Short mmCIF file of C-alpha atoms in Angstrom, two decimals:
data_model
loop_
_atom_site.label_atom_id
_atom_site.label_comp_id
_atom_site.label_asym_id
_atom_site.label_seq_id
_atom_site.Cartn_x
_atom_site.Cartn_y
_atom_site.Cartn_z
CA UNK A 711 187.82 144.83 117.65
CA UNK A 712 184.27 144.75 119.34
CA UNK A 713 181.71 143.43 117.96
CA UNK A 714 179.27 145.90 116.47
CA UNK A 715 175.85 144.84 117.89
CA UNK A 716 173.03 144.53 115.25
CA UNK A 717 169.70 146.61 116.36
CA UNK A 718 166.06 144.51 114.34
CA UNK A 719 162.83 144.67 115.41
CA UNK A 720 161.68 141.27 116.70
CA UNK A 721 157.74 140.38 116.72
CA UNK A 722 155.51 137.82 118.48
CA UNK A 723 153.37 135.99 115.88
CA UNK A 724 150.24 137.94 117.61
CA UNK A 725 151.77 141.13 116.96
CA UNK A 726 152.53 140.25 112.94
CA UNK A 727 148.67 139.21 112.98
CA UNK A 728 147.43 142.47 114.59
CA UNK A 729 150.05 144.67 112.49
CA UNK A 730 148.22 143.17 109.22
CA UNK A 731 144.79 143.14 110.80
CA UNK A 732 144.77 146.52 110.90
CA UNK A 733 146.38 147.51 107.60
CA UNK A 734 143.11 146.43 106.17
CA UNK A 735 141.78 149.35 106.65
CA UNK A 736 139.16 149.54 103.25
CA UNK A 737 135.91 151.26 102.63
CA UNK A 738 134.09 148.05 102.81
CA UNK A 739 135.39 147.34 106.35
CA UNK A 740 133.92 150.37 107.66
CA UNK A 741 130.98 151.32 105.64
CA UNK A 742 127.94 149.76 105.21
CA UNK A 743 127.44 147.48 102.03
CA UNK A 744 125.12 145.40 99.94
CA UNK A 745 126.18 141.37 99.48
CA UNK A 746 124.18 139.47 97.39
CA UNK A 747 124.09 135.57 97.20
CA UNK A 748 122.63 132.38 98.29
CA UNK A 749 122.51 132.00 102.13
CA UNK A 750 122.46 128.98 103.93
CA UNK A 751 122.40 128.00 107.27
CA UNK A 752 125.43 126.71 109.41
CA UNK A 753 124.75 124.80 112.97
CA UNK A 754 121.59 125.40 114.32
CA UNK A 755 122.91 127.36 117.64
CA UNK A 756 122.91 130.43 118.64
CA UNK A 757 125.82 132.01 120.29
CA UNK A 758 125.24 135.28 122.18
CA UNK A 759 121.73 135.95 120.22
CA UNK A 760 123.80 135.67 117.31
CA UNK A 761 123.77 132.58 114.68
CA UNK A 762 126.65 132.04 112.24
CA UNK A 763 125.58 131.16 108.40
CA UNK A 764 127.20 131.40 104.88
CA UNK A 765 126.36 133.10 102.28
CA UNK A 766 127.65 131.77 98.93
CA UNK A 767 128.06 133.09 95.43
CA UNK A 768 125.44 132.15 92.73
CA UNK A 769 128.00 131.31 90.02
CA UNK A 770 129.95 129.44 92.19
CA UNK A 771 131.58 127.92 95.14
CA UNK A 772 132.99 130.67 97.05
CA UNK A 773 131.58 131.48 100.20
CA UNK A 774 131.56 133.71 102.70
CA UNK A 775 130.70 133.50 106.59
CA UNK A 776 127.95 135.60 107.54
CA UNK A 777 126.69 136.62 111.14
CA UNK A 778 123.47 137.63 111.91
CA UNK A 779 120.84 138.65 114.48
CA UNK A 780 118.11 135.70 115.35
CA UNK A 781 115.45 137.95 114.83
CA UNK A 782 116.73 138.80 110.89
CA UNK A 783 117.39 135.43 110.70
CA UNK A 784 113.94 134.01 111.44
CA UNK A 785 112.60 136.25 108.39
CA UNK A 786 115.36 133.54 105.80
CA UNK A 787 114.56 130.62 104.57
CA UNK A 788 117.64 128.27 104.03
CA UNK A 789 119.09 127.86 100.31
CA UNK A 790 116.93 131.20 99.00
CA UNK A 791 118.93 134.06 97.15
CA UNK A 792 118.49 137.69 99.32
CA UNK A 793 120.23 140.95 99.17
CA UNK A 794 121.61 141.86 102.43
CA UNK A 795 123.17 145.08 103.58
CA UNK A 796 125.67 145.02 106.63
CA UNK A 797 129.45 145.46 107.01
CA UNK A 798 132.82 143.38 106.74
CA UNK A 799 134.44 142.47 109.98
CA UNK A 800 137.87 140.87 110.67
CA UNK A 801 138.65 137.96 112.90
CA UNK A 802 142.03 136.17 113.61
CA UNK A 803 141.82 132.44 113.65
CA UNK A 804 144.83 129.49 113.33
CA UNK A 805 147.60 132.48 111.93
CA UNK A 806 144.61 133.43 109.46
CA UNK A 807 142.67 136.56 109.04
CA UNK A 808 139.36 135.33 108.39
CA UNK A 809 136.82 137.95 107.05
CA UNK A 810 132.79 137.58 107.87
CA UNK A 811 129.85 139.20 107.00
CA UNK A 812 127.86 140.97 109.71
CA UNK A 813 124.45 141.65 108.26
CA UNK A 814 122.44 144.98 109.35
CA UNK A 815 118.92 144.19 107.29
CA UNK A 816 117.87 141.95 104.24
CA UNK A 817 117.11 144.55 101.76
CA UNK A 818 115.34 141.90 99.33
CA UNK A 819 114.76 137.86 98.57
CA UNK A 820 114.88 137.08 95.15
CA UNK A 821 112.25 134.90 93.74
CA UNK A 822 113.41 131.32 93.27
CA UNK A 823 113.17 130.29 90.09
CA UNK A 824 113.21 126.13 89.59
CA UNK A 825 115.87 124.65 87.02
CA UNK A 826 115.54 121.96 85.08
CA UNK A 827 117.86 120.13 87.76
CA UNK A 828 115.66 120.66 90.70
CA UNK A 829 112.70 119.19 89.15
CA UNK A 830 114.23 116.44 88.51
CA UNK A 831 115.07 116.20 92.36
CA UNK A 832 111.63 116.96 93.28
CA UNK A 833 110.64 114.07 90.75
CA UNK A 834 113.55 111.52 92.38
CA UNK A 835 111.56 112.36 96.24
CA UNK A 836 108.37 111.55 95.07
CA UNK A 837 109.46 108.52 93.51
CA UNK A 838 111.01 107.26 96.36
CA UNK A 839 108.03 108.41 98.85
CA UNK A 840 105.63 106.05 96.70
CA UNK A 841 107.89 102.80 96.45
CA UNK A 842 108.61 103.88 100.05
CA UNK A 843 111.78 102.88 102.18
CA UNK A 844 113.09 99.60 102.87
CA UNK A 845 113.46 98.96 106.86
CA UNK A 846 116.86 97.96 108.15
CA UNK A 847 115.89 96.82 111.32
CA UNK A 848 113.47 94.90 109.56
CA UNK A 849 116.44 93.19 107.90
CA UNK A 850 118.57 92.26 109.95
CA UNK A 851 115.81 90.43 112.22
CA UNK A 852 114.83 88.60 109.55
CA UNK A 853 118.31 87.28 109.10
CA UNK A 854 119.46 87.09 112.58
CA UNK A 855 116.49 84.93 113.76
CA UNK A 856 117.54 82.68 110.59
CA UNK A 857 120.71 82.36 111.67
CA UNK A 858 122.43 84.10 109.01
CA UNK A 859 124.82 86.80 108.07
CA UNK A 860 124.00 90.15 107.03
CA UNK A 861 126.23 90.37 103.67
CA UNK A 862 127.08 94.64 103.89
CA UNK A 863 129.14 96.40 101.02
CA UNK A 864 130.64 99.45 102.22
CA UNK A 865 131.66 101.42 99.86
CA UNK A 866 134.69 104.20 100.84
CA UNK A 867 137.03 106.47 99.49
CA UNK A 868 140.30 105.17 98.31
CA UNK A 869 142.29 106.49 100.93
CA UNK A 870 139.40 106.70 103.79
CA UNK A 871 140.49 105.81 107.23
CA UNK A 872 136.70 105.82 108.73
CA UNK A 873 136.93 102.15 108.44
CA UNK A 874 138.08 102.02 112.08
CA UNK A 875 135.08 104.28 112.97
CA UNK A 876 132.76 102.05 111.36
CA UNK A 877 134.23 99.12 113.36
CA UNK A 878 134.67 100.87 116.64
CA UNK A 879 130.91 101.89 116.27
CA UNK A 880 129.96 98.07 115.50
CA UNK A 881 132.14 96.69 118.44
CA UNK A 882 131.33 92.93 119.13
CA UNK A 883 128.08 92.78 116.84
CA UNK A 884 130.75 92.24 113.58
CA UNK A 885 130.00 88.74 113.84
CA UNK A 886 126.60 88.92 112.81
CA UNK A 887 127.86 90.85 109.46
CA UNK A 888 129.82 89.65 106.40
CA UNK A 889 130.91 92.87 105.70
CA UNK A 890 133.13 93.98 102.18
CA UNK A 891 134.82 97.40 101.50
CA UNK A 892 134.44 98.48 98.05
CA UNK A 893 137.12 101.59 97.28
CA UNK A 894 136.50 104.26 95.20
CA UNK A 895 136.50 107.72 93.89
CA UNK A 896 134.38 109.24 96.17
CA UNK A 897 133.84 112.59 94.88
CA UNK A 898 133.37 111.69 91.87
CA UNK A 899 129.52 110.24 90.43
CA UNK A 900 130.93 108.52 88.16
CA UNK A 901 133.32 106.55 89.94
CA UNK A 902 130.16 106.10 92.61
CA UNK A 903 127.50 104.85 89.64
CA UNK A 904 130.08 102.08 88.66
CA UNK A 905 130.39 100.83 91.69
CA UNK A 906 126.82 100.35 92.49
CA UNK A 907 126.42 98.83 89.07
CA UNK A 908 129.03 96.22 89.90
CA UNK A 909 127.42 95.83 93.59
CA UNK A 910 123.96 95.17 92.08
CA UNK A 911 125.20 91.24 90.34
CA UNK A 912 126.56 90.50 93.86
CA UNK A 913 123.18 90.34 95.58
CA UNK A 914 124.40 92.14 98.99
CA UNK A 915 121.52 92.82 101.64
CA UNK A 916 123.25 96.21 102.50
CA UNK A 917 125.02 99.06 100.29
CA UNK A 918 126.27 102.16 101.90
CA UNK A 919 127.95 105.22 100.82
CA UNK A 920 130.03 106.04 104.06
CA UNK A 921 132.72 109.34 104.12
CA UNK A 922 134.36 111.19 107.27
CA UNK A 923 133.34 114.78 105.70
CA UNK A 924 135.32 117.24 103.55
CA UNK A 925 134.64 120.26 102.28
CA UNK A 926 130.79 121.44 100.59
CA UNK A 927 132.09 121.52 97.33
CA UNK A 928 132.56 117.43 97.20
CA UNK A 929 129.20 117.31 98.56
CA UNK A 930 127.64 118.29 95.62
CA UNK A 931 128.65 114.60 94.34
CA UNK A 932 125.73 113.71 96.92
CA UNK A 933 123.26 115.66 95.19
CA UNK A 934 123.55 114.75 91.48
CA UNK A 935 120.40 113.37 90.23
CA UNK A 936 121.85 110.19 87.16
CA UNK A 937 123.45 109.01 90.51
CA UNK A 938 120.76 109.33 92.53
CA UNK A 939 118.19 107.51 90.17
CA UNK A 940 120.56 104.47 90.04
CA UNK A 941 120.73 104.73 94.07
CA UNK A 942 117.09 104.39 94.82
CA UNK A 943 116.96 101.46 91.91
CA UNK A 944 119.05 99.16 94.25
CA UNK A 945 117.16 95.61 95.32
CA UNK A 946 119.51 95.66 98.77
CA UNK A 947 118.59 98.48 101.70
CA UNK A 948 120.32 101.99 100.98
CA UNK A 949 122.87 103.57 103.88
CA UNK A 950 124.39 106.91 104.22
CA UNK A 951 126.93 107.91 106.38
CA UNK A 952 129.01 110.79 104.36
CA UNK A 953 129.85 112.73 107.01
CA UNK A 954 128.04 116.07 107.49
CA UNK A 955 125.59 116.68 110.10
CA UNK A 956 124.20 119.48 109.57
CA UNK A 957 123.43 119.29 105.50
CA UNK A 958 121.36 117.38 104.00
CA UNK A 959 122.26 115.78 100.24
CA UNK A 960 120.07 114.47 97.93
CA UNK A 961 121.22 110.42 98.37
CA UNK A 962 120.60 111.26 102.49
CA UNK A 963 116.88 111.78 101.17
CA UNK A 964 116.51 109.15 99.51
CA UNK A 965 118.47 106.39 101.22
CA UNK A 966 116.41 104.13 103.22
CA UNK A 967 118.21 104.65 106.19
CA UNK A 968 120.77 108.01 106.71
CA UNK A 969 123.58 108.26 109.79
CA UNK A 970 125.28 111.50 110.24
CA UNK A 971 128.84 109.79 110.56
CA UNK A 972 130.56 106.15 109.74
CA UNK A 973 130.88 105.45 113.89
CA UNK A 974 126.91 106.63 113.74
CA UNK A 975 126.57 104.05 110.99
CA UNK A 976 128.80 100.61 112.67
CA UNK A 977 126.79 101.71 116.02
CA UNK A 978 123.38 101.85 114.62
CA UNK A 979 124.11 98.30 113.37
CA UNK A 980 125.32 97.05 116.74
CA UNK A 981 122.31 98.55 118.62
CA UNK A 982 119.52 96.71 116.11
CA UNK A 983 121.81 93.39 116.60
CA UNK A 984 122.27 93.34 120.56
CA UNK A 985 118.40 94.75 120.59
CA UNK A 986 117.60 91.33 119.06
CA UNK A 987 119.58 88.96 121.24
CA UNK A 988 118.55 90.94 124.54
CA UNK A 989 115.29 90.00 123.58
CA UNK A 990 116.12 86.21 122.30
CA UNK A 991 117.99 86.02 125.26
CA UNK A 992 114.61 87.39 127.92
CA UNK A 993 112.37 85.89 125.65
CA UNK A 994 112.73 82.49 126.91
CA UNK A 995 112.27 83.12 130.53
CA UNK A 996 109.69 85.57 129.46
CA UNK A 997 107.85 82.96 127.46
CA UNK A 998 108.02 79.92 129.75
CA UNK A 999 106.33 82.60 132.58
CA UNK A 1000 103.81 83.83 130.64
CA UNK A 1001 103.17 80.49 129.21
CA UNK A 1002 102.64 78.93 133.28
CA UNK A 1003 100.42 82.19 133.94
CA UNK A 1004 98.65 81.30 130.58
CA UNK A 1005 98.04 77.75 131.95
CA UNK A 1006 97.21 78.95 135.78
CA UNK A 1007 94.67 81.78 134.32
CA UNK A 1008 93.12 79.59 131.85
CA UNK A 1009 92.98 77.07 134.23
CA UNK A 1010 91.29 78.52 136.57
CA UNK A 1011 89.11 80.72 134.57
CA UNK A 1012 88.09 77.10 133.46
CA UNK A 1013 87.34 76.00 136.74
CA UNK A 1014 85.69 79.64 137.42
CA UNK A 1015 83.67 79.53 134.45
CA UNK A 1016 82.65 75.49 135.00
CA UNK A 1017 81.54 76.57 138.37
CA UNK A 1018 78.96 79.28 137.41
CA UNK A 1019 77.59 77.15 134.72
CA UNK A 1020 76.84 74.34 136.92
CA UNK A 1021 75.68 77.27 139.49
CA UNK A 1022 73.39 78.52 136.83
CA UNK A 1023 72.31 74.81 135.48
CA UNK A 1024 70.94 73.97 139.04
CA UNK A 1025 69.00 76.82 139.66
CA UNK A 1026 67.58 76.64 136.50
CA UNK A 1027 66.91 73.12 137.02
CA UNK A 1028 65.17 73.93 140.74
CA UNK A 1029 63.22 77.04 138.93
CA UNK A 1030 61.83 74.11 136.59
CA UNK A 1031 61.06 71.68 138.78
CA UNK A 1032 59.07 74.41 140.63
CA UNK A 1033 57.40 75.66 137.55
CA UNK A 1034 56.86 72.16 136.11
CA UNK A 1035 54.77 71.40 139.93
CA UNK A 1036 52.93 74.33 139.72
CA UNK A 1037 52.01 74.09 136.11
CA UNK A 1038 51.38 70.10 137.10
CA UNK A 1039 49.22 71.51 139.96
CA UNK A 1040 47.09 73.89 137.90
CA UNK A 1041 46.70 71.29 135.11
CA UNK A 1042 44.98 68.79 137.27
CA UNK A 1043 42.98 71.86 139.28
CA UNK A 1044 41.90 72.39 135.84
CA UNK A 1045 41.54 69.16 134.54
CA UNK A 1046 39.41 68.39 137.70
CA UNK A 1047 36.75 71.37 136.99
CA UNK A 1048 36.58 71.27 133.50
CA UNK A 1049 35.35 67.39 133.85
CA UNK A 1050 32.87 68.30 136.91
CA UNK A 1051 31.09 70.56 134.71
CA UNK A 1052 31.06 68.20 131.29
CA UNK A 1053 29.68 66.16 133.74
CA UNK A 1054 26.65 68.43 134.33
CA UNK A 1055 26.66 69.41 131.37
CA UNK A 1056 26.23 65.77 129.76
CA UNK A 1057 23.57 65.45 132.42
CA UNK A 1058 21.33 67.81 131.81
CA UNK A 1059 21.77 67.39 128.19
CA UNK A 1060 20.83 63.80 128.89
CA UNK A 1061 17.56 64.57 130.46
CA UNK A 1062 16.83 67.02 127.82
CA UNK A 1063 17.25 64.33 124.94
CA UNK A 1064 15.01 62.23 126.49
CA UNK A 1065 12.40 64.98 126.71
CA UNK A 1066 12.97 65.89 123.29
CA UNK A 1067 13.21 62.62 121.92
CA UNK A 1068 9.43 61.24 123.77
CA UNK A 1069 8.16 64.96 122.28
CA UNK A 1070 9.09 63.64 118.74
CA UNK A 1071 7.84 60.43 118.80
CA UNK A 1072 4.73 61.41 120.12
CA UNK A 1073 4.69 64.19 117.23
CA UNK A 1074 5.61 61.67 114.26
CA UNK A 1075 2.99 59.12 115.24
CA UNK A 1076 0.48 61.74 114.70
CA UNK A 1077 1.83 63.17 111.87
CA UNK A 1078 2.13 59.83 110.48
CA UNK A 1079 -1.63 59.20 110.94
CA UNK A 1080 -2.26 62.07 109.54
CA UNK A 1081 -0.08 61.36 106.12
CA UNK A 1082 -1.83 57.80 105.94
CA UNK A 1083 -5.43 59.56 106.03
CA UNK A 1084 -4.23 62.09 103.59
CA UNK A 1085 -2.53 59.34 101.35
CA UNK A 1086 -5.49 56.96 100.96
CA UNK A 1087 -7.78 59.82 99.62
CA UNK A 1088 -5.05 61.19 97.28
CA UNK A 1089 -4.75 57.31 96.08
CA UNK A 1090 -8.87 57.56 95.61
CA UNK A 1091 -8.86 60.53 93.39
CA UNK A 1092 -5.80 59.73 91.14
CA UNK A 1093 -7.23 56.44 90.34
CA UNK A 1094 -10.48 57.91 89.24
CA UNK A 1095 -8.32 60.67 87.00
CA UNK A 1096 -5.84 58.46 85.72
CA UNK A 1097 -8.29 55.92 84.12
CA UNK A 1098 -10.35 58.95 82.47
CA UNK A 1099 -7.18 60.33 81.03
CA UNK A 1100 -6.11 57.19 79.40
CA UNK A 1101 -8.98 56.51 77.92
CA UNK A 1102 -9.25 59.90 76.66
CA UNK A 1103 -5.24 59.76 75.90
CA UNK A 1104 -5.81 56.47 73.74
CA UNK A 1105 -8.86 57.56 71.68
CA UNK A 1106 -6.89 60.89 70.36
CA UNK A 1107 -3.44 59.32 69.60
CA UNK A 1108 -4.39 55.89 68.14
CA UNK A 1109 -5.11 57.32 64.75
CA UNK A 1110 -2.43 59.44 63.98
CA UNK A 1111 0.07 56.69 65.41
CA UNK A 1112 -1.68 54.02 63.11
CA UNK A 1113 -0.99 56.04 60.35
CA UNK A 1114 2.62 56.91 61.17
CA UNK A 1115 3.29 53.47 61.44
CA UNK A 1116 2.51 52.62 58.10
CA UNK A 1117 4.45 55.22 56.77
CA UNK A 1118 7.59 53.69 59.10
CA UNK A 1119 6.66 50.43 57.58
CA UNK A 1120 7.12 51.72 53.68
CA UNK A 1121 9.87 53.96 54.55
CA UNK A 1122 11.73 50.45 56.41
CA UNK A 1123 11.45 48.31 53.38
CA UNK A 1124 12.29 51.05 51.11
CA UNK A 1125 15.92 51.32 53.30
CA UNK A 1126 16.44 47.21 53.64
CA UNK A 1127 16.04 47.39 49.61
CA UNK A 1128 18.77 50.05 49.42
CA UNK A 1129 21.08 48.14 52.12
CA UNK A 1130 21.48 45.07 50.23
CA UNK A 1131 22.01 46.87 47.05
CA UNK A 1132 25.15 48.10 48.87
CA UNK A 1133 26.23 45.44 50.45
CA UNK A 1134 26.59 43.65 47.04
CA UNK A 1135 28.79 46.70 45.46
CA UNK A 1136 31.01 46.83 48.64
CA UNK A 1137 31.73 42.63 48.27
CA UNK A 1138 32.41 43.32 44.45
CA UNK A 1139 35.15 45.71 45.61
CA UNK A 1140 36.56 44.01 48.37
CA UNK A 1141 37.31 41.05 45.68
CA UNK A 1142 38.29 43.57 43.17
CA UNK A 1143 41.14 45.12 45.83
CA UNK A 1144 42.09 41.48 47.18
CA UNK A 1145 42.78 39.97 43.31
CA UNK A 1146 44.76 43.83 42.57
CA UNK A 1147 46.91 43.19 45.67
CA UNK A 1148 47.82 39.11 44.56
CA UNK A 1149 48.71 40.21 41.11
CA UNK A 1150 51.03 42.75 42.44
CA UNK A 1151 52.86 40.70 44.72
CA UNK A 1152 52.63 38.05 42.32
CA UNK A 1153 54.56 40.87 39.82
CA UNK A 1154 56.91 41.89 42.81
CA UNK A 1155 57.80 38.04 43.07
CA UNK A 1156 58.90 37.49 39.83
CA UNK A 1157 60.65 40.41 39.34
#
């Protein structure tokens, strides 16, 4: 009996793909429609004029991929809602038909309104742009040049396997770091905000939130705001390394330092660390050559500067010796004339005193005879006067003083009667006030 062969079609995997690819043959894929949603850019290149974006639903996650025209594209702004009009194309990727957005024109951008939520965001920023950002290089100078450890608290997922990134990225600079992983649920806030909680007691100089990526749904973790006001609260320096390049989370904003990925993050570490003992280990030489061209400079500045003083001292010393002869010179010149003519002067005046003086003499003695001559006739006639008014003087006042004297003479006995009548009363009552005062303390004694 022979065997009956069995006739099948048999496909290659790219034929199945291509068979289905083009039984999707709907309106949508070949007419031009209107998708509305939230677009966001992917990377940042452009491949063949053309940049590839998403565009994702407003009441939730789903997405699609969008690609678009660099010129259209520089009219978006990132995160906005728009109303775009294009057409659905098809691509095969991994034994997947993958379906993407082509856009023709952005029909219109809806304005943003601001939630509740995104204030609060906005509010979280400008609280951390005030306190400002904690340096990490800063840091770990500090505690390298002190000789100690950097205590770091890593905190993962709890089955992450970036750990060996983080390492590989720090290489040989571990030893500087006393670093702990700290496990948890790291999509979830919650899980996060009790973590840092029970980080805070343990005083570590370092906390980071480190991830290997995932998709943008768990990102959103990153972004919610109770978690993000207990991240920026933390005493030790904030890290992120979760993963994403391109995106930007809330906690990225407001970490003090941000690496794209966990090697980023254990490299970054090992460049501040061997930055600081390149320059401990150059500084030395450095220092003990600059200090020897310190010395040699100041030195001979020293020796410069001693120089031009003493330069300066003696020509300032020759320019007043010089002046001090001239002025020496000129003084005596001076001195010299001046006393030449006092001389003639005293001279002359010397002669003319003489003159003067013989002149006056001469002058007196005349005058003097005259004064004599003048005096003995004056003395003549005030004799003669003077004994004509006395006797004239006497005769009129003798009568009138005769009589006033008697009346002086009555009026004095009448007052010498009246004295000694008071003299008697004022004895009576100095005896009258000494015998009142000895009774009294006579009284006073007894008593």
């Amino acid at each position: 009996m022979e065997d009956q062969e069995l006739s099948y079609p048999v496909y290659t995997p790219a034929s199945v793909l291509g068979i289905f690819s083009n039984a999707l043959k709907l309106s949508a894929t070949v007419n031009l429609i209107f998708l509305k949603g939230r677009y966001l850019f992917g990377g940042g290149k452009a491949y063949g004029n053309y940049y590839y974006d998403q565009l994702y639903s407003e009441g939730d996650s789903s997405v699609i991929g969008v690609r678009i025209s660099a010129l259209l594209r520089s009219k978006i702004t990132s995160n906005e809602i728009y109303t775009l009009k294009g057409f659905i194309e098809k691509s095969i990727k991994n034994s997947s038909i993958e379906l993407r957005f082509v856009v023709d024109d952005i029909i219109q951008q809806e304005e943003k309104s601001i939630s509740e939520e995104e204030l609060q965001r906005y509010e979280l920023i400008q609280k951390k742009l005030a306190t400002g950002s904690k340096d990490l290089e800063t840091l770990i100078r500090g505690k390298m040049l002190q000789d100690e450890k950097i205590k770091v608290a890593n905190i993962y997922g709890n089955n992450a396997i970036v750990q060996n990134d983080f390492s590989e990225g720090l290489d040989i600079s571990s030893v500087y770091f006393d670093i702990d992983n700290h496990p948890c649920s790291i999509t979830s806030s919650t899980s996060i905000m009790q973590k840092l909680r029970e980080l805070t007691a343990m005083e570590y100089d370092v906390i980071a939130l480190v991830r290997g990526g995932g998709d943008r749904q768990s990102m959103e973790t990153f972004n919610d705001v109770r978690l993000s006001e207990l991240f920026i609260g933390m005493t030790a320096v904030t890290v992120t390394a979760i993963g994403h390049t391109v995106d930007e989370t809330l906690l990225d904003r407001l970490a003090d330092k941000r690496f794209h990925l966990p090697h980023d993050y254990g490299a970054g570490l090992h460049a501040i660390a061997e930055k600081l003992i390149h320059e401990k280990s150059n500084s030395r030489a450095m220092l003990i050559d600059e200090v020897k061209k310190d010395v040699t400079r100041q030195f001979s500045e020293q020796v410069g500067t001693l120089e031009k003083q003493l330069k300066k001292k003696n020509e300032e010393f020759s320019e007043a010796q010089k002046i001090y002869k001239e002025q020496t010179e000129n003084h005596q010149k001076n001195f010299a004339d001046q006393l030449k003519n006092r001389s003639e002067e005293f001279q002359k005046l010397q002669q003319n005193s003489a003159k003067q003086m013989e002149e006056m003499s001469k002058n007196f003695q005349e005058q003097q005879k005259q004064r004599q001559t003048e005096m003995e006739n004056y003395r003549k006639e005030i004799s003669m006067l003077h004994e004509k008014n006395i006797q004239s003087a006497v005769r009129e006042n003798m009568a009138p003083l005769q009589s006033s004297l008697n009346s002086v003479k009555e009026e004095n006995m009448r007052l010498q009667a009246e004295l000694e009548e008071r003299k008697i009363g004022y004895a009576k009552l100095i005896i009258a006030m000494v015998i009142a005062l000895s009774i009294g303390f006579l009284v006073a004694k007894l008593f």
